[in-house]
XYZ file of C-alpha atoms in Angstrom:
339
model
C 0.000 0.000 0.000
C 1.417 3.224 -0.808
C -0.408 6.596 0.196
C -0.198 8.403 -3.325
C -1.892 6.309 -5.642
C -4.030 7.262 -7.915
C -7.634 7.811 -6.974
C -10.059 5.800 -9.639
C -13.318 5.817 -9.037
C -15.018 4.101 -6.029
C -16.560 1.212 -5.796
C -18.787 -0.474 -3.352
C -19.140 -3.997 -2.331
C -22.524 -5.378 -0.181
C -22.031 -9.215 0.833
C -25.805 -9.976 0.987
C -27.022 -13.204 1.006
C -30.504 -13.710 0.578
C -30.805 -17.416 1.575
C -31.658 -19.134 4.781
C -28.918 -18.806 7.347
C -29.061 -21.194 9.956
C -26.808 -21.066 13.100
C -23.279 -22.707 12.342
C -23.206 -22.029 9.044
C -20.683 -19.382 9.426
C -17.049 -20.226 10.424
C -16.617 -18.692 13.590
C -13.583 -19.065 16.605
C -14.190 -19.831 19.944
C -11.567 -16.791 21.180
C -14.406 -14.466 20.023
C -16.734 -15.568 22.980
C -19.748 -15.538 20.703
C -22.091 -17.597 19.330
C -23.422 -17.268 16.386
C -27.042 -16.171 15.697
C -29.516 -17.711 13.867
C -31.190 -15.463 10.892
C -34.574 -16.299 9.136
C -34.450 -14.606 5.806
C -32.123 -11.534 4.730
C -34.691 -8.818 6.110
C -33.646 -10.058 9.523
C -29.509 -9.236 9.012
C -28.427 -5.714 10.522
C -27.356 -3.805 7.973
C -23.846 -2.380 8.374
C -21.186 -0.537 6.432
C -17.770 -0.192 6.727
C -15.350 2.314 5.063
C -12.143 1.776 4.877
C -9.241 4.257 4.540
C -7.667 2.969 0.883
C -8.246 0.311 -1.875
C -8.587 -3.315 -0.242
C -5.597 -4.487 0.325
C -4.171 -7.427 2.771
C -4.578 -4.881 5.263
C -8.227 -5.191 5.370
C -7.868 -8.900 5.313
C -9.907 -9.633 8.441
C -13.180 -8.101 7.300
C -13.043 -9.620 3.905
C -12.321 -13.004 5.664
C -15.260 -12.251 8.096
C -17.547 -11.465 4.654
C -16.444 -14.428 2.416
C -16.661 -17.148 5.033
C -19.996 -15.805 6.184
C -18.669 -14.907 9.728
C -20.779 -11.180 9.783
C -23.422 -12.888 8.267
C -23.385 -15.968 11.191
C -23.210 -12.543 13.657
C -26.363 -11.478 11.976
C -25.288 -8.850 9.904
C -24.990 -7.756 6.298
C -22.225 -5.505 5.549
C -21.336 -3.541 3.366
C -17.505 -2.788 2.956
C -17.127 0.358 1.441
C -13.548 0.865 -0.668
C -11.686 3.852 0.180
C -8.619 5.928 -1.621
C -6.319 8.753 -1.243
C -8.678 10.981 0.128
C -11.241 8.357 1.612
C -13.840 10.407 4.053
C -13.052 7.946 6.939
C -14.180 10.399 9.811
C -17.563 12.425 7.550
C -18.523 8.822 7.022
C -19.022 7.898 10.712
C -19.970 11.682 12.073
C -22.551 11.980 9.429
C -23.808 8.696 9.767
C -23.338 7.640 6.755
C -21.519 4.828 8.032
C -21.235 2.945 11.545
C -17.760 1.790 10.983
C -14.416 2.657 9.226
C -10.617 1.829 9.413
C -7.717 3.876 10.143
C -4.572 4.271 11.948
C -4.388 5.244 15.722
C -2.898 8.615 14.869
C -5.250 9.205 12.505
C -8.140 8.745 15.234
C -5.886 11.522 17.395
C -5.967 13.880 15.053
C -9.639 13.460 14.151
C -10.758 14.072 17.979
C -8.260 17.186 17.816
C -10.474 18.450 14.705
C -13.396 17.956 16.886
C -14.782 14.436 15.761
C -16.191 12.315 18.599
C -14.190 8.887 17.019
C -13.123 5.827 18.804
C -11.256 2.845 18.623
C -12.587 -0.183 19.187
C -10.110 -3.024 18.167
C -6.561 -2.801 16.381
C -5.351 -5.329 14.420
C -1.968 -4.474 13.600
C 0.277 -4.174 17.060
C 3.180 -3.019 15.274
C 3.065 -0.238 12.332
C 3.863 -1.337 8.910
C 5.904 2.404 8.125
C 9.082 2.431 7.324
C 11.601 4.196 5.252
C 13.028 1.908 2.321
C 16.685 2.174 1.124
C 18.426 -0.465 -1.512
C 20.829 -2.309 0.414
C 23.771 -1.027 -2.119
C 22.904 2.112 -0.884
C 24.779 2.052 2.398
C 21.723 2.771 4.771
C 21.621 0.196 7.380
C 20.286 3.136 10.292
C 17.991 5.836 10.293
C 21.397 7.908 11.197
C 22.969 6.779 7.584
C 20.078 9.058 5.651
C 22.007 12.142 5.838
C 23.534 12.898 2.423
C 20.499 10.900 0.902
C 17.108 12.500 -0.798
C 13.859 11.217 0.538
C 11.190 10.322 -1.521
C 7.785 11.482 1.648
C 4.155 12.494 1.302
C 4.179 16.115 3.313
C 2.600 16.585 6.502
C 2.691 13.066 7.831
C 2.545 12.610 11.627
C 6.329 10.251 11.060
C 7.886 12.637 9.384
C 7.037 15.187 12.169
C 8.915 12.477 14.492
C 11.939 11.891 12.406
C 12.582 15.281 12.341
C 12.517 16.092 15.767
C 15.162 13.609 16.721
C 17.039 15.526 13.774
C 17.078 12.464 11.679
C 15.722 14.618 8.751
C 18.896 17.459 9.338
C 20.776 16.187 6.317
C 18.573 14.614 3.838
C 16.982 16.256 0.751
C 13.254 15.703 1.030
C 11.129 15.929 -2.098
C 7.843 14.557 -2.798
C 6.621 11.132 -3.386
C 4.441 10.185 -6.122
C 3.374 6.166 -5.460
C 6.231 4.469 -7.156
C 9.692 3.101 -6.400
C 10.901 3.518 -9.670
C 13.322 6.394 -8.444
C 14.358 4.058 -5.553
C 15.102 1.272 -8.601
C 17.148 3.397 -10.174
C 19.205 5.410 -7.867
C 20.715 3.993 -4.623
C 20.563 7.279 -3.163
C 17.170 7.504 -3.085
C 14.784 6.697 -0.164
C 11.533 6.771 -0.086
C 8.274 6.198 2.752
C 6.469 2.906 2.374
C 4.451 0.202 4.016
C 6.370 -2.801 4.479
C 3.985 -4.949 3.437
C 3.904 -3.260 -0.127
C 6.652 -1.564 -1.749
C 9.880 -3.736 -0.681
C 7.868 -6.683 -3.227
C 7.540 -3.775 -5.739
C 11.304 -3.123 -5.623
C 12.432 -6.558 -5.666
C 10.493 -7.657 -8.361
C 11.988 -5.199 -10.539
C 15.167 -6.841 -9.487
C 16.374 -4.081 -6.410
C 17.202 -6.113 -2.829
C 16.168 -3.481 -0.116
C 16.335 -2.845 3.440
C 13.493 -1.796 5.429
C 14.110 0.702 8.296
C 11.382 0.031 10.670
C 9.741 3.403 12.313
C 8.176 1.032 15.019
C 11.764 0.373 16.395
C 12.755 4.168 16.043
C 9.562 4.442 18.834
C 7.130 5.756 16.381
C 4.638 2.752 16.871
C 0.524 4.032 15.921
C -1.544 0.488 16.098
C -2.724 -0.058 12.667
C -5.996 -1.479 10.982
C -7.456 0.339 13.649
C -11.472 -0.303 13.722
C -13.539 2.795 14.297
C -16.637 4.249 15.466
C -18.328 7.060 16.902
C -19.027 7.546 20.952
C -22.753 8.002 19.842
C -22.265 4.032 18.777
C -20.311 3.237 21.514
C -23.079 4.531 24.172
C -26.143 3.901 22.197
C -25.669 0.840 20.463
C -22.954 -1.309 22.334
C -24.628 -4.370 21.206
C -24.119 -3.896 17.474
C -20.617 -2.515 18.511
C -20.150 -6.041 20.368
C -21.267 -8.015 17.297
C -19.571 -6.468 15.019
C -15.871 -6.377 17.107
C -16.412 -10.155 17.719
C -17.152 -10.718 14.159
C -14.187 -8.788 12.828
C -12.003 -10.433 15.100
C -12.554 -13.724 14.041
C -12.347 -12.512 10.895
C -8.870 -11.506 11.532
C -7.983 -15.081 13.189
C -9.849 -16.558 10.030
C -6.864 -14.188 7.440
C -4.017 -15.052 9.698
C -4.539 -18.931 9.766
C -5.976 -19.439 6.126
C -6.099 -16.060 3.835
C -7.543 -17.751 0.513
C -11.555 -16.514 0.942
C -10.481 -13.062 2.001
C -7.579 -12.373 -0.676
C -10.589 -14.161 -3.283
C -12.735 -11.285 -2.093
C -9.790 -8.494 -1.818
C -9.020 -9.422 -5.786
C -12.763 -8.870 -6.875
C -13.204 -5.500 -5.132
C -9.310 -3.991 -5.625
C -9.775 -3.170 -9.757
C -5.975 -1.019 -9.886
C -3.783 -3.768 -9.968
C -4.015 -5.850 -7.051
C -2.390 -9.444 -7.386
C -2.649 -12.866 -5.800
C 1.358 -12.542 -5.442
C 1.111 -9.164 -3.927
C -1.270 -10.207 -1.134
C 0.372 -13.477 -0.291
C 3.587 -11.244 -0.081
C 1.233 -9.155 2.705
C -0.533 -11.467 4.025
C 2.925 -13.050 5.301
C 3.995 -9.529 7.085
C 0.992 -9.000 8.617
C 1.782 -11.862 10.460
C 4.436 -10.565 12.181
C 2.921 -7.488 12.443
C -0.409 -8.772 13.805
C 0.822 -11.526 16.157
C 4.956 -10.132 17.505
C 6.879 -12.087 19.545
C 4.866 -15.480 19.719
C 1.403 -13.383 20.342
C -1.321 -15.564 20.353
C -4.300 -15.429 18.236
C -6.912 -14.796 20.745
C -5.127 -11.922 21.291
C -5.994 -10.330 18.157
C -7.211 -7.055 18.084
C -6.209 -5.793 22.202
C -4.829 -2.318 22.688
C -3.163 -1.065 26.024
C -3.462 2.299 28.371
C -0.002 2.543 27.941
C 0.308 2.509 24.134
C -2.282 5.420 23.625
C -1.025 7.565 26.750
C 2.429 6.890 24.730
C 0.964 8.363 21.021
C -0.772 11.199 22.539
C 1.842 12.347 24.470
C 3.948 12.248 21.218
C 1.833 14.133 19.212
C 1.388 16.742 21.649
C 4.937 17.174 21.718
C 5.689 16.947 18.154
C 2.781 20.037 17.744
C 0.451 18.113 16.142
C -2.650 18.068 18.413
C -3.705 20.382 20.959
C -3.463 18.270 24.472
C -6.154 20.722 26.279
C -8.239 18.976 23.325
C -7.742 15.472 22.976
C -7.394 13.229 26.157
C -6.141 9.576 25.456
C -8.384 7.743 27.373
C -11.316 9.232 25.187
C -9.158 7.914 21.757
C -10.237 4.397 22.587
C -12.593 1.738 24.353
C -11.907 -2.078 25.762
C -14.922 -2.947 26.810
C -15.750 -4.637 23.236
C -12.107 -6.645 23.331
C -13.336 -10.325 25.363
């Protein structure tokens, strides 16, 4: 995934099934501490939509899953996963109601309650951040501290690059902007440029360029990613639907991690710029380190800690980026859905 693609038109995708559900019939995991519901006919499914904050990728691989093996529709729900893009209205969605929930990154939900939007997290799937900075390996970058004398390829305005910079990691390197390919990076070893790691390092090496990933997790710039959102008014009002639909995406997410062939199925119909079988497998594999570190079980899918929002906030405010008389960690997030 790269954040400068080009934006094609939208599409949407409903998984509605207008048969006779019976209970069971959707795979489901035990870690969820739910059982699934029992539905009559299609008018009886809750309808739900979901928008998501850029094409379908493996990085919504958990709600695909949960739509293609009919785990939302086992939960009693029919959603609708809406595909986003470059400028995806993740936050409008949810505040206008247009939508009851969407997916983001934790710093995004920050700086949406700084604007003034009452957003929440409710479940992260991704405990460590896929950004990092790519180099070629010939290039002679094997730290963040070896980018001075280099040019870096960066979107502006990006919540990282506010970070590098004030450990003075940016000091010496040319920064120019970044369109959405690593052809520069291909052709000049000088050149850096932003990236998720589940993305561009296959671009680059299929073109024939080994690279080196520099992590910004292990620089201490660590968001959660895949972050599911909604809106306080959903959290108070309707914590049941909230409940259902955590539970559902969770499994979901256990479902992608263990077996991804349904969900990357699903991802290929409703990604129409280019997405491959070879490109998800190649993300499907990081996410797995980057859903599950350090031997993390499955069940654990989707938790969040005091500690790690306290941690972003506090960094934000310091970096300039949000007002801290404005946004208050412990409003950035809820637990009570994660069993």
């Amino acid at each position: 995934m790269t954040s400068n693609r080009p934006l094609p038109m939208l599409r949407s995708i409903s998984f509605l099934v207008g048969c006779v559900i019976v209970a069971g019939c959707g795979s489901s995991d035990s870690s969820t501490n739910t059982t699934p519901v029992a539905v009559a006919d299609a008018q009886a499914l809750k309808p739900v939509a979901v928008q998501l904050n850029w094409f379908p990728e493996s990085e919504h691989g958990g709600l695909y899953q949960a739509a293609a093996d009919q785990t939302f529709l086992s939960h009693g729900m029919n959603v609708e996963i809406r595909p986003g893009g470059r400028q995806s209205p993740v936050a409008p969605e949810l505040v206008l109601g247009r939508g009851q929930f969407a997916m983001a990154n934790a710093d995004d939900v920050v700086l949406f309650r700084n604007q003034g939007a009452d957003i929440v997290a409710v479940l992260a799937a991704m405990q460590n951040h896929p950004r990092c900075i790519l180099v070629r390996e010939d290039s002679g970058v094997k730290r963040f501290e070896d980018l001075a004398g280099k040019t870096l390829q960066r979107q502006g305005g990006r919540a990282f690059l506010e970070f590098m910079r004030s450990k003075g990691l940016l000091d010496q390197v040319k920064e120019v902007p970044y369109h959405g390919s690593v052809s520069a990076l291909v052709t000049d070893p000088d050149v850096a440029i932003q990236a998720y790691s589940f993305a561009e390092p296959l671009l680059a090496e299929q073109q024939g360029v080994k690279v080196r990933k520099l992590m910004l997790s292990e620089l201490g710039w660590n968001p959660y990613s895949s972050v599911l959102i909604t809106t306080g008014d959903m959290v108070r009002n309707q914590p049941e639907l909230v409940q259902d639909f955590v539970d559902a995406t969770r499994a979901g997410w256990q479902h992608y991690l263990s077996d991804p062939q349904l969900g990357n199925e699903a991802i290929l119909k409703a990604n129409q710029h280019g997405m491959t079988i070879e490109a998800l497998q190649f993300g499907h594999q990081e996410l797995k380190t980057l859903a599950l570190p350090e031997g993390m079980s499955s069940k654990s899918i989707g938790q969040m800690t005091d500690e790690r929002w306290h941690t972003l906030v506090s960094q934000m405010v310091e970096l300039g980026l949000v007002d801290g008389d404005k946004v208050r960690a412990d409003d950035c997030y809820t637990m009570q859905f994660l069993k």
